[in-house]
mmCIF file of C-alpha atoms and ligand atoms in Angstrom:
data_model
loop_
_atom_site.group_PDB
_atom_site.id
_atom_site.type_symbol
_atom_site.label_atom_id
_atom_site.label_comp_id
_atom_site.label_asym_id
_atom_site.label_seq_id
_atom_site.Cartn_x
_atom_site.Cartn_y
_atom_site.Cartn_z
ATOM 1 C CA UNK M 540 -17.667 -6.531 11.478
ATOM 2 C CA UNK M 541 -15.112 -5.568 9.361
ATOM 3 C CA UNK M 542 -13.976 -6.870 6.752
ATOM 4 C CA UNK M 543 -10.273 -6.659 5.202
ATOM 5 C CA UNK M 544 -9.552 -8.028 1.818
ATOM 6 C CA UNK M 545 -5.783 -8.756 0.799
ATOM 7 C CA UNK M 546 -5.911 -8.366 4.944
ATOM 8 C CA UNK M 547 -2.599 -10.881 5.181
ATOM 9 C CA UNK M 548 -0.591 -8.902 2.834
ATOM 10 C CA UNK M 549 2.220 -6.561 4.108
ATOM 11 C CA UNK M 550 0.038 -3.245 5.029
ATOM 12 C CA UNK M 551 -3.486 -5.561 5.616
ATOM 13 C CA UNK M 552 -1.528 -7.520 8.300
ATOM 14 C CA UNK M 553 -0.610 -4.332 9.625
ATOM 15 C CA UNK M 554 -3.504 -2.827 10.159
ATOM 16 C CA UNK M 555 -5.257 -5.619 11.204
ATOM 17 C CA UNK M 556 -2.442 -5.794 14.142
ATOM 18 C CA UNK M 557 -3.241 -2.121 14.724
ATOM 19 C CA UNK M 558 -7.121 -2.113 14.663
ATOM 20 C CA UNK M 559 -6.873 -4.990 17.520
ATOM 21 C CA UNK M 560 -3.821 -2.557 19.189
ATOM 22 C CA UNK M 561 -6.538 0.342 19.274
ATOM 23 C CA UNK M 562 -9.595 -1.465 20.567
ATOM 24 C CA UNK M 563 -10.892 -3.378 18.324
ATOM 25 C CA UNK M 564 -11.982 -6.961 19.126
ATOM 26 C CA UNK M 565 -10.302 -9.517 16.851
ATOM 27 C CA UNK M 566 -13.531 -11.469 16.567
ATOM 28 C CA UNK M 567 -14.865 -8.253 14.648
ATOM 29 C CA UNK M 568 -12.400 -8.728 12.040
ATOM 30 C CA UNK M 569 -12.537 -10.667 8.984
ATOM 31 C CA UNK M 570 -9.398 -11.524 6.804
ATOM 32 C CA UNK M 571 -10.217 -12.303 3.500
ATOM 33 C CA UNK M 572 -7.327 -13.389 1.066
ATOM 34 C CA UNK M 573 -5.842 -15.904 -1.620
ATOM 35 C CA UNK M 574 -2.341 -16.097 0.221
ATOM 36 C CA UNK M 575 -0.940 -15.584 -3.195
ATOM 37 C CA UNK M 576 1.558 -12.727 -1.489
ATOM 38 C CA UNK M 577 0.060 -13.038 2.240
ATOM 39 C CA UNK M 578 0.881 -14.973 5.003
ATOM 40 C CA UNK M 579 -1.636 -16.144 7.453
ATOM 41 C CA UNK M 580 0.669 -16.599 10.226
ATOM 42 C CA UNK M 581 1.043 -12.568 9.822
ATOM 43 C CA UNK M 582 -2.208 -11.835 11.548
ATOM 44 C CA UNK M 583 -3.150 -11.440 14.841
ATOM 45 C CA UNK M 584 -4.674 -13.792 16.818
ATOM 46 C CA UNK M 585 -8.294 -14.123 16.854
ATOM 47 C CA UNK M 586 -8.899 -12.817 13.764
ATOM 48 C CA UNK M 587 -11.404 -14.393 11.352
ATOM 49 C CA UNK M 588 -9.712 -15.800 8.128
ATOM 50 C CA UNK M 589 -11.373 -17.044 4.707
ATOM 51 C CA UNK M 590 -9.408 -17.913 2.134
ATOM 52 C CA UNK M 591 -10.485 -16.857 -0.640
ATOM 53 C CA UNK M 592 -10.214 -15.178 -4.134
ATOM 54 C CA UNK M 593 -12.039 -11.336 -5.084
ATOM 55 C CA UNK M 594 -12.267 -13.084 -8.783
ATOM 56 C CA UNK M 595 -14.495 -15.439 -7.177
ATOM 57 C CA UNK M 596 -17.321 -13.387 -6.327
ATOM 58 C CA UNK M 597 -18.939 -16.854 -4.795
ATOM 59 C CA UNK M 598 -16.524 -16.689 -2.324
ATOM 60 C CA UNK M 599 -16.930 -12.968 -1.945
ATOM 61 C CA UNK M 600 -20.608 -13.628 -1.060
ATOM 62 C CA UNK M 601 -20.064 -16.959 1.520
ATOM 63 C CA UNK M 602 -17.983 -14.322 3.520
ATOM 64 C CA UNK M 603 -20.698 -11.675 3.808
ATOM 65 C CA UNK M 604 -23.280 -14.838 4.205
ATOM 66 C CA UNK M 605 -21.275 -16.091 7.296
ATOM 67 C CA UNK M 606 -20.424 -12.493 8.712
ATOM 68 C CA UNK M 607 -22.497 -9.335 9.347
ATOM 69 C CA UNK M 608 -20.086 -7.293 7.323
ATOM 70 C CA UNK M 609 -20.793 -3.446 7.848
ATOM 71 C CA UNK M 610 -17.498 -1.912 6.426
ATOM 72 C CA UNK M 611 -14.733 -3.045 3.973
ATOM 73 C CA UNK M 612 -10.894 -2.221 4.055
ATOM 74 C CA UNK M 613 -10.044 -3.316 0.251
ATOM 75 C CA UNK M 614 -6.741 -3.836 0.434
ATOM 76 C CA UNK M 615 -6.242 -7.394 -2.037
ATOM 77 C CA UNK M 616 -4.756 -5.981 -5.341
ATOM 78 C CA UNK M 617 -1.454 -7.295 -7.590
ATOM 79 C CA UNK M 618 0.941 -3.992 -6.844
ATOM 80 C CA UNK M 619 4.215 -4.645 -8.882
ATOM 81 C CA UNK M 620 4.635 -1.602 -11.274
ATOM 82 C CA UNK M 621 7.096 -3.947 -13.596
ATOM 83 C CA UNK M 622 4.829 -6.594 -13.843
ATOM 84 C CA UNK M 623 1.927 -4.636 -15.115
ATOM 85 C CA UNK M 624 3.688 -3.512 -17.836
ATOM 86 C CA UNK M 625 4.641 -7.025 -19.254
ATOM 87 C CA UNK M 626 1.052 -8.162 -17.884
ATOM 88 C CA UNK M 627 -1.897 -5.698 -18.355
ATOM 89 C CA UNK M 628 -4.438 -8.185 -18.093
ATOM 90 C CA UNK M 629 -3.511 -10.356 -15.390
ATOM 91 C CA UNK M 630 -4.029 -6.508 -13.220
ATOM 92 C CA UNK M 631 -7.030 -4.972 -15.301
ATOM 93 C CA UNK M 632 -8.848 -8.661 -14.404
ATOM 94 C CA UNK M 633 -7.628 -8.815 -10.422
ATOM 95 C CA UNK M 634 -7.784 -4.984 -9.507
ATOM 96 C CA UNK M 635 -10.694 -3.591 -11.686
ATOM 97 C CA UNK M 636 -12.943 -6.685 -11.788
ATOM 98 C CA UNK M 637 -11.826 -8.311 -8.640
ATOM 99 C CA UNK M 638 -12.755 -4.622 -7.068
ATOM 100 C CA UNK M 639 -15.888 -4.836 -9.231
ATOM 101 C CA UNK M 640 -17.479 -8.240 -7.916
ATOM 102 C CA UNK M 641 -16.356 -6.966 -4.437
ATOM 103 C CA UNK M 642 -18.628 -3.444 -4.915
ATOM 104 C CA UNK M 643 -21.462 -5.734 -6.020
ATOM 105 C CA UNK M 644 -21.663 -7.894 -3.311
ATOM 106 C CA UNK M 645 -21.354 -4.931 -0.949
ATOM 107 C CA UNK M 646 -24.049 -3.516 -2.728
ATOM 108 C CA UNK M 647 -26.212 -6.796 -2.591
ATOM 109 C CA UNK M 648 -25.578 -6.806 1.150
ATOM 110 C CA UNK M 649 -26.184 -3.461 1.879
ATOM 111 C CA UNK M 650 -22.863 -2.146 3.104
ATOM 112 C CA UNK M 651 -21.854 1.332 2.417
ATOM 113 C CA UNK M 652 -18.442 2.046 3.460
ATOM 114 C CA UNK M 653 -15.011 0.636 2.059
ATOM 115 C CA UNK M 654 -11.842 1.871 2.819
ATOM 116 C CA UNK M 655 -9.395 1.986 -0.773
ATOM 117 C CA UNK M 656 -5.797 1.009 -0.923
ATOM 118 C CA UNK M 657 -5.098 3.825 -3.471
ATOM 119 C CA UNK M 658 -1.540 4.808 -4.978
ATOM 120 C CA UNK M 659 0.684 7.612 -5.426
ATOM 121 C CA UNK M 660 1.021 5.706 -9.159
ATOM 122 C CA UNK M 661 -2.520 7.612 -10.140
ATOM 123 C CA UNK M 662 -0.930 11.000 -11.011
ATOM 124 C CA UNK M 663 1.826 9.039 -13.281
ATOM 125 C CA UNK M 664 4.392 12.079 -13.470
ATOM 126 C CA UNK M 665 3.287 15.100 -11.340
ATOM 127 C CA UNK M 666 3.152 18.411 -12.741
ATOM 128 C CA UNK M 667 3.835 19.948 -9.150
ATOM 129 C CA UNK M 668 6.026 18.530 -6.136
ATOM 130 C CA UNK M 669 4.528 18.125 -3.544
ATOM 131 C CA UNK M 670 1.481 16.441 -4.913
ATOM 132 C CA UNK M 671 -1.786 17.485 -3.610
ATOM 133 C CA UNK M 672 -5.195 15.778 -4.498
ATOM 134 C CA UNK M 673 -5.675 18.303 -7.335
ATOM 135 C CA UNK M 674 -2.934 16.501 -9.204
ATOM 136 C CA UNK M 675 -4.174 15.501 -12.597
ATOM 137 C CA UNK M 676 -4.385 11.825 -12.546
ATOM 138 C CA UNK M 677 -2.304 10.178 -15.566
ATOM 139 C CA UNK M 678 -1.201 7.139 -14.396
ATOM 140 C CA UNK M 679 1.751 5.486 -16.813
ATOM 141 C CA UNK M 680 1.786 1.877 -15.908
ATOM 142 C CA UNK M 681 -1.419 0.038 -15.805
ATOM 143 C CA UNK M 682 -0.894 -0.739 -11.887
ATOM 144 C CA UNK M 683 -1.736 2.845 -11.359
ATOM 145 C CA UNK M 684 -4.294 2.820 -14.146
ATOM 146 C CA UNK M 685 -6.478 -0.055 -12.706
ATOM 147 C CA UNK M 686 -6.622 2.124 -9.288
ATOM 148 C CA UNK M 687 -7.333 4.655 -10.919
ATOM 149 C CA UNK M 688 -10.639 3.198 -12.543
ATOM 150 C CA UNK M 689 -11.280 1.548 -9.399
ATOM 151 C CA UNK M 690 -11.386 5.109 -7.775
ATOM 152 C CA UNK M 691 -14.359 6.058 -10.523
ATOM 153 C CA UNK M 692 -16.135 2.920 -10.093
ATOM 154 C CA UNK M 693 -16.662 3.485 -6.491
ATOM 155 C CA UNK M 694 -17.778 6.903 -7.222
ATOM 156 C CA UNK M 695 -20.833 5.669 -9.200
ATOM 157 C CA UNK M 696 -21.498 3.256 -6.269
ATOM 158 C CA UNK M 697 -21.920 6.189 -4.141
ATOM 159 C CA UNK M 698 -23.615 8.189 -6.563
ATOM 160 C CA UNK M 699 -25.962 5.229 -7.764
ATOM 161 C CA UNK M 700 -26.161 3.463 -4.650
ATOM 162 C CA UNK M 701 -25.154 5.936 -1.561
ATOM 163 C CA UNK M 702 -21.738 3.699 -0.978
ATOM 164 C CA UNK M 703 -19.211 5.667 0.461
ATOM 165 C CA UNK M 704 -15.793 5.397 0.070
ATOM 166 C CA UNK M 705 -12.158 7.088 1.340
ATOM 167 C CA UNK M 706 -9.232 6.081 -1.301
ATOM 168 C CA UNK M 707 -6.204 6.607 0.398
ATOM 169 C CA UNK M 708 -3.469 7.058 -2.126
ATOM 170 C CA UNK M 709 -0.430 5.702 -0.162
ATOM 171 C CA UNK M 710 3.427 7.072 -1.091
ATOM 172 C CA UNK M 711 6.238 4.213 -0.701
ATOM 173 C CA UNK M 712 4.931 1.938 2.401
ATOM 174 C CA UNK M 713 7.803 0.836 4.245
ATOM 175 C CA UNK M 714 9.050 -0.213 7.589
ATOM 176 C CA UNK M 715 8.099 -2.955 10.149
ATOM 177 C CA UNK M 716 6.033 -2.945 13.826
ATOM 178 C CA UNK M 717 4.326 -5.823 15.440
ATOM 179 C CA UNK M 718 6.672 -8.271 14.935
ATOM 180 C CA UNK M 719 5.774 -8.510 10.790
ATOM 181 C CA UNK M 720 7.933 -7.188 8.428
ATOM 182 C CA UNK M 721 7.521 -6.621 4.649
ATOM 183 C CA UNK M 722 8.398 -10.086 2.627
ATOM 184 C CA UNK M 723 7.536 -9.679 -0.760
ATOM 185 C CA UNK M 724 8.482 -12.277 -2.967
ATOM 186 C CA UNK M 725 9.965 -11.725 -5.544
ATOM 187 C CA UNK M 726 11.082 -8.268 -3.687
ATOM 188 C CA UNK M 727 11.264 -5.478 -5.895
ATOM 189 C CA UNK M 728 11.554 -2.063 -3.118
ATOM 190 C CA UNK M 729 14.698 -0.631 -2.249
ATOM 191 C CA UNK M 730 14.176 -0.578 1.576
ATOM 192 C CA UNK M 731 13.967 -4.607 1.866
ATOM 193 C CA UNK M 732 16.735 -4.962 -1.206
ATOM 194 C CA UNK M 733 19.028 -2.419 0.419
ATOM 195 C CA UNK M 734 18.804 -4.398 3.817
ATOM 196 C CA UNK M 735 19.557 -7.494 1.429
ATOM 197 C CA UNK M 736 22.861 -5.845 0.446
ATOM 198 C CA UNK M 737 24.233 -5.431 4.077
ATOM 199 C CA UNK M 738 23.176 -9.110 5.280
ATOM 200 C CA UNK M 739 23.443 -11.173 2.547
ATOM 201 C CA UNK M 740 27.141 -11.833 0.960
ATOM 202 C CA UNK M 741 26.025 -12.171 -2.307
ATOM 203 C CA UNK M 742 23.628 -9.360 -3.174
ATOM 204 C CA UNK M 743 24.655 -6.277 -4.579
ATOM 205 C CA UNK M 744 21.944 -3.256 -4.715
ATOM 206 C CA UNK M 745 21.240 -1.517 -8.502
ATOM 207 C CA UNK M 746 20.895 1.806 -7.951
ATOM 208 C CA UNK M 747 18.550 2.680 -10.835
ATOM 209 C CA UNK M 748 19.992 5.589 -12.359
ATOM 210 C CA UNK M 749 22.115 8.267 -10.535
ATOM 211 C CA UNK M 750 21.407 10.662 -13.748
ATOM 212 C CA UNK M 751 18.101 12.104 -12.878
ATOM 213 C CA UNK M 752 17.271 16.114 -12.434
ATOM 214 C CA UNK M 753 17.635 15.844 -8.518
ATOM 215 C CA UNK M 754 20.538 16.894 -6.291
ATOM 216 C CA UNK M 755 22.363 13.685 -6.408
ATOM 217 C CA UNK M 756 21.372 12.289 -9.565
ATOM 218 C CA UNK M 757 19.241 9.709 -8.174
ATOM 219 C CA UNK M 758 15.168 9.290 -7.468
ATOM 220 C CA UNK M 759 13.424 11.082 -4.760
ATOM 221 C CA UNK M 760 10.467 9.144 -2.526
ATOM 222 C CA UNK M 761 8.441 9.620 0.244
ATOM 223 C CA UNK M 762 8.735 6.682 2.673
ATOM 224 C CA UNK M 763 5.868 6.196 5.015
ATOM 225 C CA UNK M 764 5.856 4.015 8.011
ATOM 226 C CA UNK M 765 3.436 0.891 7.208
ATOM 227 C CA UNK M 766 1.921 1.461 10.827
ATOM 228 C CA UNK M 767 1.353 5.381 10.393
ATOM 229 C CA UNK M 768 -0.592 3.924 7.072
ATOM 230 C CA UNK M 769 -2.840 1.808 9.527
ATOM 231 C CA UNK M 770 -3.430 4.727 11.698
ATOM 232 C CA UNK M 771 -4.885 6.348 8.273
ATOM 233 C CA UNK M 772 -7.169 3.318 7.694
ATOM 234 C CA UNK M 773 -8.370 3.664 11.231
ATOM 235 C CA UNK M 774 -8.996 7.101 10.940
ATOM 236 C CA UNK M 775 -10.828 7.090 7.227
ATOM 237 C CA UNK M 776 -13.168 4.325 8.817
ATOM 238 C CA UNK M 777 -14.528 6.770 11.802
ATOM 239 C CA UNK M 778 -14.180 9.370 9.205
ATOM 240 C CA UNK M 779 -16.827 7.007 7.006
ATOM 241 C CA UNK M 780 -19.044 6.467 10.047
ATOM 242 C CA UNK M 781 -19.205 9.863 11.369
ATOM 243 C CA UNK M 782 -21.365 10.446 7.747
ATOM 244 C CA UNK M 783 -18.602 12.320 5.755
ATOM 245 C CA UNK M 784 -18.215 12.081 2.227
ATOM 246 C CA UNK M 785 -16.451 10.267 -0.183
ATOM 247 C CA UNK M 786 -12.933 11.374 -0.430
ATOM 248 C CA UNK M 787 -9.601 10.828 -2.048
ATOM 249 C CA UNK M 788 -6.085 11.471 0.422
ATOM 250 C CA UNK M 789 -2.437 11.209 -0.058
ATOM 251 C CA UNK M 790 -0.594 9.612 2.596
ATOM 252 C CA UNK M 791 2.738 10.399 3.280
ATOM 253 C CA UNK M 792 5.227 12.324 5.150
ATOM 254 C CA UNK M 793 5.478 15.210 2.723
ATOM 255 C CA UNK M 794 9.210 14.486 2.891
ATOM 256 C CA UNK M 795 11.533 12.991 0.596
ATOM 257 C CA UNK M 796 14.778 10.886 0.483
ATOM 258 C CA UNK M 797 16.868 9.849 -2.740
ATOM 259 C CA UNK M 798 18.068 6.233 -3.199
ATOM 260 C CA UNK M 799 21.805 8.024 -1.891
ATOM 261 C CA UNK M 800 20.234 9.217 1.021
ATOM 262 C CA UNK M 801 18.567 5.811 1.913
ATOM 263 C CA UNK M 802 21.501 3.856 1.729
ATOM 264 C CA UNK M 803 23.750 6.461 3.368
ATOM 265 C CA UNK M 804 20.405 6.265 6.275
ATOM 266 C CA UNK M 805 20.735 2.626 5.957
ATOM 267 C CA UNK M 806 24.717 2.478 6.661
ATOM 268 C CA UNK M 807 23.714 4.601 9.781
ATOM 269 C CA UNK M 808 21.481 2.066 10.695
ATOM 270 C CA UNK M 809 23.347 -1.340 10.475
ATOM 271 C CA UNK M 810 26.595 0.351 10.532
ATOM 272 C CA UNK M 811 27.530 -1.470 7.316
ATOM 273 C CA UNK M 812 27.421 0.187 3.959
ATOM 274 C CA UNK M 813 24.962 -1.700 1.729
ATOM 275 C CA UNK M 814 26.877 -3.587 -1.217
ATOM 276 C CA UNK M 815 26.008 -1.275 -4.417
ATOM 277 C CA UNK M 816 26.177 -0.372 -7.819
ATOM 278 C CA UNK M 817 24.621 2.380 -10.732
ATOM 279 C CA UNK M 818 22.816 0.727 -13.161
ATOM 280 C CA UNK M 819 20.503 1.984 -15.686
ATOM 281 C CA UNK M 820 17.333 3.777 -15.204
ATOM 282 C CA UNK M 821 14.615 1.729 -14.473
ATOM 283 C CA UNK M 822 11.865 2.401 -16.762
ATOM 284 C CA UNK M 823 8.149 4.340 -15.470
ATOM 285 C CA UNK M 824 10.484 5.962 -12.032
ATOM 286 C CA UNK M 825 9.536 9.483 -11.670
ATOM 287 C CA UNK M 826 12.058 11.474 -10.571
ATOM 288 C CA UNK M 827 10.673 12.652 -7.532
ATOM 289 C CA UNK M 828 7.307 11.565 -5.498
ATOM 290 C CA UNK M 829 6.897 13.330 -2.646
ATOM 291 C CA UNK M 830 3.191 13.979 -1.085
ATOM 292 C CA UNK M 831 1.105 17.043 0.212
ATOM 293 C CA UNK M 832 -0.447 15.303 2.961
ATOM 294 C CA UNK M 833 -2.359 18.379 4.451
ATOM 295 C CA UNK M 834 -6.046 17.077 3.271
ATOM 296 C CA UNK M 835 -5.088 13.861 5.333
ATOM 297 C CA UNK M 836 -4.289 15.929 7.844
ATOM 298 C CA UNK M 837 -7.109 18.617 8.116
ATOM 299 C CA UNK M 838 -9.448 16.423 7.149
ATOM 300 C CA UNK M 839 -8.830 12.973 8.903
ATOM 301 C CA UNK M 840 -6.699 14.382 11.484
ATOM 302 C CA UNK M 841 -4.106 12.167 10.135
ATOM 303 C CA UNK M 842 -0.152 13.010 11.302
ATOM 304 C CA UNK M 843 2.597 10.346 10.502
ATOM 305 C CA UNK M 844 4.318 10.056 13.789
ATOM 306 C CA UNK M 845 7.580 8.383 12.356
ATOM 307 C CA UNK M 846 10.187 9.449 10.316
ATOM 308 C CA UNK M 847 12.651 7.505 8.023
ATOM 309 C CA UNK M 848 14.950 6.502 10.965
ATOM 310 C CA UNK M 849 12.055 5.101 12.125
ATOM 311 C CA UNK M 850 11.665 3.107 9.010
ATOM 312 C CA UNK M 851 14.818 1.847 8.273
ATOM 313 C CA UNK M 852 15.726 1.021 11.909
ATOM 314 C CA UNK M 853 12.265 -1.269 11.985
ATOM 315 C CA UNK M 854 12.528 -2.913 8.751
ATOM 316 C CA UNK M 855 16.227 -3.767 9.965
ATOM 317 C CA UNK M 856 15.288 -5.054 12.968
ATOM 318 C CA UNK M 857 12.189 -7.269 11.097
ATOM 319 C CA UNK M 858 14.767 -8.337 8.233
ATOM 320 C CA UNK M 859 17.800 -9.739 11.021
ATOM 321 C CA UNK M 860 15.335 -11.832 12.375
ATOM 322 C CA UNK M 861 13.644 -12.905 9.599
ATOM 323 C CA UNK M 862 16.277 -13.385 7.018
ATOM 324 C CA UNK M 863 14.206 -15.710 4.469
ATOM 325 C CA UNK M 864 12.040 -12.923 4.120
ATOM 326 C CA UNK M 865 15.026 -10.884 2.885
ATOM 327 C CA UNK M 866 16.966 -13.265 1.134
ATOM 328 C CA UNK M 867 14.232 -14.132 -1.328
HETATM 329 N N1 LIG T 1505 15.223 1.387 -6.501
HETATM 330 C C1 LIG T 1505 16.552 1.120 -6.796
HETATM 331 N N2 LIG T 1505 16.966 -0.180 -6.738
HETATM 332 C C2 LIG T 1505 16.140 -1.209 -6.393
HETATM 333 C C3 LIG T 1505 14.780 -0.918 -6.094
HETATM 334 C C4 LIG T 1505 14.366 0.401 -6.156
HETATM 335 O O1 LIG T 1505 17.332 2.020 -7.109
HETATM 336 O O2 LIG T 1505 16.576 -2.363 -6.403
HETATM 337 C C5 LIG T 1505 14.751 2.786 -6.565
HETATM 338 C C6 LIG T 1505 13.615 2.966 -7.563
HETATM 339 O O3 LIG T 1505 14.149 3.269 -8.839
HETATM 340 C C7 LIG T 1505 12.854 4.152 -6.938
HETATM 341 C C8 LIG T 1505 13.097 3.987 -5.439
HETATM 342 O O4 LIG T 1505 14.220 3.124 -5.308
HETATM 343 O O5 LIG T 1505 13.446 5.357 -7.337
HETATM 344 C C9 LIG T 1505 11.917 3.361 -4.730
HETATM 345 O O6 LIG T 1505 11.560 2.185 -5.436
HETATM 346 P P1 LIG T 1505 10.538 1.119 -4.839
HETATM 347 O O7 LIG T 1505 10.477 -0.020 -5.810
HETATM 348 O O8 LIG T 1505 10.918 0.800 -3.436
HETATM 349 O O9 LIG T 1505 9.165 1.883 -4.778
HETATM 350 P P2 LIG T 1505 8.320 2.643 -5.925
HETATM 351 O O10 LIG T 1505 8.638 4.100 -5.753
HETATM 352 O O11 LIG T 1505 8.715 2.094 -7.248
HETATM 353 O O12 LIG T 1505 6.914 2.330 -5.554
#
């Protein structure tokens, strides 16, 4: 079986949709989270759920007691940059030591592969756009920093204990498919907020600095669809059980779009212009994040299929028909 952690968050609920869309049985799956940020009623049906906590490493072990868990999709982490900067703890304790009781039972267990929810946020401010693997990693918020350890501590579980791992360092996951949608709360991404400015009266989009070194002044991302990032879990797992090694990949499109361009994509979209205004820079943005993807590619055989249309026109779609999850 396998076995998702954090699998009811935005991109665990995804994939778990997607595994069961490309074969898998949903009595093979097991969704292990706190509900802190997921939602159960985001999974698909069939599905085994446990709620439970990766700080708790009893609970950890009553899920690999009650299932024959032979591979791990770790997706349960805290993820808001902002908040690990007023909060270092509260994501040194979840991501590096929740991660850490969740290795050891593995371990205790005896099963080798687990599938990383990595981040762009590792190489802190790239040297060179479009950031390959080789990137030094230098994270600058401690979000980034406790994936970044994580990454080394499942290299000496491979090298101690022949646990292999694929980290997938995702860019900015975004858009909607199965009928789930991203619903963050609070919401912090532009996509979501942006969509918030054309439906909601009262909500008017910061733009977080149009002053940056780029060609209209504001930040650069790359926006990857939340279902192509499912396709790269799928693929890292076969990748795991065909007997590769241990590996690191960026995931995106290896194309970028400024905050200008999104709402100007987003206008397109809902044919309204989303409600906004410059305000300052927010602080730890890079100016531009934009991925190499080609190891994904070469190596997985990984190739996002949709573009940022794609994204925007899904998340709109999700967001119109699920308002609460926008008007947060
Ligand atoms: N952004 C913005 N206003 C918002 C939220 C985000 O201008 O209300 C900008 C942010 O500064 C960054 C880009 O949009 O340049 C993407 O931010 P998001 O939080 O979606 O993802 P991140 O790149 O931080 O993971």
């Amino acid at each position: 079986m396998i076995l998702l952690t954090g699998g009811a968050g935005y991109i665990g609920a995804h994939t778990a949709h997607y595994l069961v869309k490309e074969g898998i049985m949903p009595s093979d799956i097991v969704v292990f989270d706190n509900l802190v940020y997921g939602h159960e009623s985001h999974l698909p049906k069939g599905v085994f759920f446990i709620k439970g906590d990766i700080l708790n490493r009893d609970e950890i072990i009553s899920a690999f007691k009650i299932h024959k868990i032979s591979s791990v999709i770790h997706f349960a982490a805290y993820a808001y940059v902002g908040e690990s900067m007023q909060n270092p703890y509260k994501y040194f304790h979840n991501n590096i030591t929740g991660g850490l009781n969740l290795l050891e039972t593995m371990k205790d267990f005896g099963c080798k592969y687990i599938v990383f929810s990595s981040t762009c946020a590792v190489y802190g401010i790239p040297n060179h756009i479009p950031i390959t693997e080789n990137e030094t990693i230098k994270p600058i918020n401690p979000y980034g920093e406790s994936k970044a350890v994580f990454e080394r501590l499942m290299r000496w579980y491979d090298e101690i204990y022949g646990m292999r791992f694929v980290s997938l360092r995702y860019f900015n996951a975004s858009g909607a498919d199965f009928g789930i949608g991203e619903a963050h709360d609070p919401e912090t991404h532009l996509i979501p907020l942006a969509i918030r400015a054309v439906v909601s009266e009262d909500y008017t989009l910061n733009v977080f600095g149009d002053d940056y070194d780029t060609p209209d002044g504001t930040c650069i991302r790359d926006y990857v669809h939340v279902t192509d990032l499912a396709d790269a879990h799928m693929k890292a797992l076969q990748y795991l059980k065909d007997g590769r090694p241990s590996d690191c990949f960026n995931i995106g499109t290896s194309r970028g779009n400024s905050v200008k361009e999104i709402i100007d994509i987003i206008k397109d979209v809902c044919g309204k212009t989303p409600k906004y205004k410059i305000s300052k820079r927010r602080e730890g943005d890079p100016p531009r994040l934009i991925a190499d993807s080609k190891k994904a590619q070469e190596i997985l055989g990984w190739l996002p299929k949709k573009n940022i249309f794609d994204v925007v026109s899904s998340a709109y779609e999700w967001h119109k028909t699920n308002l609460e999850g926008v008007m947060r």
